[in-house]
PDB file of C-alpha atoms in Angstrom:
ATOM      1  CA  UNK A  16      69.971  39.531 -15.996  1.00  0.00           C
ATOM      2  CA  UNK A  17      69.774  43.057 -14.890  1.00  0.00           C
ATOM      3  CA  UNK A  18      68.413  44.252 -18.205  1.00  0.00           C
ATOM      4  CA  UNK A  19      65.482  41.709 -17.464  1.00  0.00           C
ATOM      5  CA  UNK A  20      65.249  42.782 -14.083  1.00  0.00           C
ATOM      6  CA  UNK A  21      64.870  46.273 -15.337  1.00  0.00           C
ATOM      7  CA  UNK A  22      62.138  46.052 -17.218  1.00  0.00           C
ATOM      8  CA  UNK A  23      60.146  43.701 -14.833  1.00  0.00           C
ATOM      9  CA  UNK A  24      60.266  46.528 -12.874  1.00  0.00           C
ATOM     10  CA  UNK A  25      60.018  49.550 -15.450  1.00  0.00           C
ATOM     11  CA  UNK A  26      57.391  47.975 -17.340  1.00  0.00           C
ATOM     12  CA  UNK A  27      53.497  48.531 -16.924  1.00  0.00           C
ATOM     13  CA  UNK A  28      54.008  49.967 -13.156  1.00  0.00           C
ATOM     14  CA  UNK A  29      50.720  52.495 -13.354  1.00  0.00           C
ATOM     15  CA  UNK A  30      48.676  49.343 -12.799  1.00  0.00           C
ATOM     16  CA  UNK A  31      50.923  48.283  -9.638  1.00  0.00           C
ATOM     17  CA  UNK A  32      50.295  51.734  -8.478  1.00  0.00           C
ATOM     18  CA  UNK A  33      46.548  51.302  -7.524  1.00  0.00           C
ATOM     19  CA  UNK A  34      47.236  48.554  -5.521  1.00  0.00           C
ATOM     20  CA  UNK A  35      49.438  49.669  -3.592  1.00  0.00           C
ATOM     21  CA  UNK A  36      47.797  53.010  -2.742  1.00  0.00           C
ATOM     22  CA  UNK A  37      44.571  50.878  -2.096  1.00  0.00           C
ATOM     23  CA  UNK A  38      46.952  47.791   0.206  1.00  0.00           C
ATOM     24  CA  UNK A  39      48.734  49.973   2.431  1.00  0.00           C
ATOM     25  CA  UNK A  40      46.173  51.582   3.903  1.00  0.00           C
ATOM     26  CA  UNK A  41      44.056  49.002   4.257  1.00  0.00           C
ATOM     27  CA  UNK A  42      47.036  47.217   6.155  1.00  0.00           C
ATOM     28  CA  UNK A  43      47.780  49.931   8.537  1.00  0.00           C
ATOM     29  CA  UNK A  44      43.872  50.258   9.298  1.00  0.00           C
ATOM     30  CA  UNK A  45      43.324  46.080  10.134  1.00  0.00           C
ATOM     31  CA  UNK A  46      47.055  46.305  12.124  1.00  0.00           C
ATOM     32  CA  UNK A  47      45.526  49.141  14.399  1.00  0.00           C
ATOM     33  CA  UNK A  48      42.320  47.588  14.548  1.00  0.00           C
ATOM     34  CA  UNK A  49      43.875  44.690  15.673  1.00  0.00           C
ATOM     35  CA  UNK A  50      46.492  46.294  17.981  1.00  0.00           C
ATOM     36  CA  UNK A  51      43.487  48.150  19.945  1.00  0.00           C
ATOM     37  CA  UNK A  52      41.370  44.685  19.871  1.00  0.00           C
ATOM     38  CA  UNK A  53      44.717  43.329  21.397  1.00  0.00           C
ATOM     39  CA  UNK A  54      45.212  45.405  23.956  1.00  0.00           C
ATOM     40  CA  UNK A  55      41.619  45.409  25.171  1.00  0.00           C
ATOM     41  CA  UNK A  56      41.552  41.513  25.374  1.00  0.00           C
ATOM     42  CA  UNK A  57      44.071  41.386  27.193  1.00  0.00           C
ATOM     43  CA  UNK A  58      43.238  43.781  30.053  1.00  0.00           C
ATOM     44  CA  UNK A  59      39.667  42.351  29.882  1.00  0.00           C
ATOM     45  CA  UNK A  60      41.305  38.580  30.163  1.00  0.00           C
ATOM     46  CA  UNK A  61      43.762  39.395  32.600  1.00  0.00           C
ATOM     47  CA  UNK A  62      40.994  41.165  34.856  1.00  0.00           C
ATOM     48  CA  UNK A  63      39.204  38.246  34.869  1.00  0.00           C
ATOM     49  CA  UNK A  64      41.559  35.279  34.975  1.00  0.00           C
ATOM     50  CA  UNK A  65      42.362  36.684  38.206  1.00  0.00           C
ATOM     51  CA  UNK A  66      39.007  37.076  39.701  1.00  0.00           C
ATOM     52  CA  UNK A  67      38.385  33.507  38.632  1.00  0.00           C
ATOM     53  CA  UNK A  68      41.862  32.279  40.015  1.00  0.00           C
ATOM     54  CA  UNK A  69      41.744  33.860  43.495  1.00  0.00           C
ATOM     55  CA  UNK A  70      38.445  31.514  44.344  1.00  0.00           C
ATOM     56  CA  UNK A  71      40.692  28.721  43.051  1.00  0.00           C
ATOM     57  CA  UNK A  72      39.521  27.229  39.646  1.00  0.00           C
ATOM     58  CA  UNK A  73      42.557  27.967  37.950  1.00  0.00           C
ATOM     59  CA  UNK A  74      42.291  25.330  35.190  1.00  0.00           C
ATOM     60  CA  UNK A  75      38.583  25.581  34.217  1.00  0.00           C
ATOM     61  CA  UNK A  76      39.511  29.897  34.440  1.00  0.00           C
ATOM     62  CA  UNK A  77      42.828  29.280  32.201  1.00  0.00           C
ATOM     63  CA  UNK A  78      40.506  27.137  29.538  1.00  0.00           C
ATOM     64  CA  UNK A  79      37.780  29.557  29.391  1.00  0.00           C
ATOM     65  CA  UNK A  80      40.243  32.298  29.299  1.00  0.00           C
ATOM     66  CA  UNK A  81      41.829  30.909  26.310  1.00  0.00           C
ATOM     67  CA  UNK A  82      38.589  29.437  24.393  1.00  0.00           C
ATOM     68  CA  UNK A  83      37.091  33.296  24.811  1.00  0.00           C
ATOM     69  CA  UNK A  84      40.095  34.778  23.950  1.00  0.00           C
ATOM     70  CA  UNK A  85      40.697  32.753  20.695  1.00  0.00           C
ATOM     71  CA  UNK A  86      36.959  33.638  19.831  1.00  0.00           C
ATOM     72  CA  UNK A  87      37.575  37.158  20.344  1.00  0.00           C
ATOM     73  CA  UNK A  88      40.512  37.243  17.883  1.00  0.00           C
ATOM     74  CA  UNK A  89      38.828  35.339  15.367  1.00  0.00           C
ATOM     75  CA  UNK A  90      35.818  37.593  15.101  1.00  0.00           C
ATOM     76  CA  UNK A  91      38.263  40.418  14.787  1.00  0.00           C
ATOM     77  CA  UNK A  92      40.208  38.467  11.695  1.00  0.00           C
ATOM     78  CA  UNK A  93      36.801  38.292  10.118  1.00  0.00           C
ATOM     79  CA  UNK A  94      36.291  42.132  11.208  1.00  0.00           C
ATOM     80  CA  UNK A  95      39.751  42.518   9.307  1.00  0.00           C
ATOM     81  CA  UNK A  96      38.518  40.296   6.453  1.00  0.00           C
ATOM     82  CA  UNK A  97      34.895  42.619   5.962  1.00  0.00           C
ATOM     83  CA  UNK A  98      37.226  45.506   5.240  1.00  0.00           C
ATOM     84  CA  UNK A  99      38.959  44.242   2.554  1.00  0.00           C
ATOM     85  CA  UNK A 100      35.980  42.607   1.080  1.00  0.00           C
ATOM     86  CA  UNK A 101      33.992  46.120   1.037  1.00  0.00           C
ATOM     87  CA  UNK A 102      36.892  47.563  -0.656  1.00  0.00           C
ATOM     88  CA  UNK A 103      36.983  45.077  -3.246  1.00  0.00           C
ATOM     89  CA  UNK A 104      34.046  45.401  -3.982  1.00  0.00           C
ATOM     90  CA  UNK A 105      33.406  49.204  -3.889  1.00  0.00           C
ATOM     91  CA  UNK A 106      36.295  49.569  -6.632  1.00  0.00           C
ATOM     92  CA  UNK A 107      34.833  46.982  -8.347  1.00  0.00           C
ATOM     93  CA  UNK A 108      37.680  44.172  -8.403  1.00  0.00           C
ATOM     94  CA  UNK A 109      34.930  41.629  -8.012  1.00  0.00           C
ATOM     95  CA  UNK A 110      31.273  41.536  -8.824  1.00  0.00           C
ATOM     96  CA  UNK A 111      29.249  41.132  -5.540  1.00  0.00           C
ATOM     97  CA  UNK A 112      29.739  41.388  -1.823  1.00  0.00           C
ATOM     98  CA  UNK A 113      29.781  37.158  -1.056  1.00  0.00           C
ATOM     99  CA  UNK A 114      32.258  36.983  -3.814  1.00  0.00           C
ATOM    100  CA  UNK A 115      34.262  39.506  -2.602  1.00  0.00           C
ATOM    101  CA  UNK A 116      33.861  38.482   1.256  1.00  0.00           C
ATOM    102  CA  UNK A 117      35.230  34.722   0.328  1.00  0.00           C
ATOM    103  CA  UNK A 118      38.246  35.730  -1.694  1.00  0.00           C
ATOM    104  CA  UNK A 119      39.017  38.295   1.154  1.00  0.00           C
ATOM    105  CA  UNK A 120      39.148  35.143   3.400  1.00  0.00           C
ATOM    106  CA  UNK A 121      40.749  32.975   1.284  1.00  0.00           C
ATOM    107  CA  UNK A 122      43.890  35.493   0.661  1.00  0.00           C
ATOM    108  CA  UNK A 123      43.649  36.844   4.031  1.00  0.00           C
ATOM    109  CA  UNK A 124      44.493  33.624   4.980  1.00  0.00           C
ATOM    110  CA  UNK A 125      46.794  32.817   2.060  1.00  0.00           C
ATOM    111  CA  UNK A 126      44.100  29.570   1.271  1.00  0.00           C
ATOM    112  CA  UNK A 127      42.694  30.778  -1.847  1.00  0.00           C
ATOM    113  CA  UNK A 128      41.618  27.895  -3.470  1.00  0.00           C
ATOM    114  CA  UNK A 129      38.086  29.338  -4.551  1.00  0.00           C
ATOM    115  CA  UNK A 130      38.114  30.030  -8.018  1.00  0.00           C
ATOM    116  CA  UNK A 131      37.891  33.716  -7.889  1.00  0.00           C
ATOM    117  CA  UNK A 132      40.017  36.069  -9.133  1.00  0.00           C
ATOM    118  CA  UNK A 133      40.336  40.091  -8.907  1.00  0.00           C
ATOM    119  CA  UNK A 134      39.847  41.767 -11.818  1.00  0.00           C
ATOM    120  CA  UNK A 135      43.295  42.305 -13.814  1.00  0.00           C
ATOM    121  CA  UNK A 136      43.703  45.781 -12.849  1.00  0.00           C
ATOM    122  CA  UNK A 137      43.884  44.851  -9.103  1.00  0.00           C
ATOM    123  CA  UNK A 138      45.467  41.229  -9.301  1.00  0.00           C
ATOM    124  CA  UNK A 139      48.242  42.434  -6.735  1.00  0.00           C
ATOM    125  CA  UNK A 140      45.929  43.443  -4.081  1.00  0.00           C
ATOM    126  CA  UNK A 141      45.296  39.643  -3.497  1.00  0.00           C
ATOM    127  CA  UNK A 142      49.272  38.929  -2.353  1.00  0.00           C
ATOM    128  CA  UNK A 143      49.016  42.311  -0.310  1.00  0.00           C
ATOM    129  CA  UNK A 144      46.148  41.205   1.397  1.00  0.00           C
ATOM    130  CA  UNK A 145      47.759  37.559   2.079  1.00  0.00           C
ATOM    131  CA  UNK A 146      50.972  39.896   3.216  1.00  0.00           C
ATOM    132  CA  UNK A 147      48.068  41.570   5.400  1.00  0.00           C
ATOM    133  CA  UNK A 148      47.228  38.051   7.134  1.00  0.00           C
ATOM    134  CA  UNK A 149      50.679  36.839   7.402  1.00  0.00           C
ATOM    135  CA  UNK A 150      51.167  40.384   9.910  1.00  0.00           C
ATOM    136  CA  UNK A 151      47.825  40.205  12.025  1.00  0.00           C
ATOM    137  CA  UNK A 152      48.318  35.906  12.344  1.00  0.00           C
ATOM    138  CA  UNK A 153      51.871  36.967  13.164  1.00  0.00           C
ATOM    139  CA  UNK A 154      50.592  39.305  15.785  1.00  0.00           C
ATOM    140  CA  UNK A 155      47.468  36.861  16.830  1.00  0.00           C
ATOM    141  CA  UNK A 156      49.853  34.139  17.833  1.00  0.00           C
ATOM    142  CA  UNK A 157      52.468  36.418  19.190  1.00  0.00           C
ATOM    143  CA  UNK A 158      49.603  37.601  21.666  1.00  0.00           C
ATOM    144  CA  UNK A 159      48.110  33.956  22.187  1.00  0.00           C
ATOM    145  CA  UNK A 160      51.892  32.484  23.446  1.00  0.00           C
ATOM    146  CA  UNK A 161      51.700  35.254  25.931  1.00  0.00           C
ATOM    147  CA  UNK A 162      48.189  35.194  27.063  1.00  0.00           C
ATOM    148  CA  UNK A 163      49.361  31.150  27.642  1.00  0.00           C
ATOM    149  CA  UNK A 164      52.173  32.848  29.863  1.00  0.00           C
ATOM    150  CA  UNK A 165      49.873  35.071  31.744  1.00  0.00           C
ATOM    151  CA  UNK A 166      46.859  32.698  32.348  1.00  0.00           C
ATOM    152  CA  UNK A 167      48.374  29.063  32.946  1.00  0.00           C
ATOM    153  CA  UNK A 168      47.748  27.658  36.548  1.00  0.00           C
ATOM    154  CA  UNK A 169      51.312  26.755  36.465  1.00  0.00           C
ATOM    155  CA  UNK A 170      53.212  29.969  35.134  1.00  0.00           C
ATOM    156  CA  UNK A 171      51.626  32.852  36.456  1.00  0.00           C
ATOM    157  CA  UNK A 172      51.218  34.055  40.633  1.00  0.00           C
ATOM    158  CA  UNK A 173      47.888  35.930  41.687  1.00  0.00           C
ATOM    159  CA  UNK A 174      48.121  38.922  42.874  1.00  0.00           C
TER     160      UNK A 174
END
């Protein structure tokens, strides 16, 4: 077992390299991007939730809160989505920009049923970008369940 573990891991790993040094980056860059989007949403949505709450339209101001919110975070997922897409493309894992733009969505968010596939010297980059989704849908949600805390008629006090 350990001699076949071994070479899994011994064998070929130049190729593996590439990825890598081409993934992580591009990770870090969408998680800050999306960190900074985050954090201005929410001072932007928490600004005016309250200005809409104190005249006393709390649930229309929650809903429209939320629905703009949501909007906001999916334009910045397809922001996200555009980077990997141009970098596929500029190193020439897949032949054109729509090609490369719908397999970026589709293993952003780990759907990838298209029949597209990276070249063989960058098949790995597809997982790391579907690792890439799995963090910024992580963080997306994370921020959604407490915008819900912040905005709801029922939870939150005006100041």
């Amino acid at each position: 077992m350990a001699h076949v573990a071994s070479g899994f891991l011994m064998e070929s790993p130049a190729p593996w390299r590439a990825d890598w040094l081409w993934g992580c980056p591009l990770i870090v860059i969408t998680v800050i991007i999306h960190v900074l989007g985050l954090g201005l949403i929410s001072q932007r949505s928490l600004r005016i939730s309250q200005n809409i709450m104190e005249r006393r339209h709390r649930t229309p101001a929650f809903a429209v809160v939320m629905g703009a919110t949501t909007l906001v975070l999916t334009l910045m997922h397809g922001i996200e989505t555009s980077i990997w897409a141009v970098a596929y493309y500029v190193i020439g894992a897949l032949p054109d920009p729509k090609a490369a733009m719908l397999y970026s969505f589709g293993a952003m968010t780990t759907y990838g049923h298209q029949n597209l596939f990276l070249e063989d010297r960058w098949r790995l980059l597809g997982p790391i970008e579907a690792l890439n989704g799995w963090l910024l849908f992580g963080l997306s949600t994370a921020f959604l369940f407490w915008m819900i805390q912040e905005v709801s008629p029922g939870n939150r006090t005006v100041h």
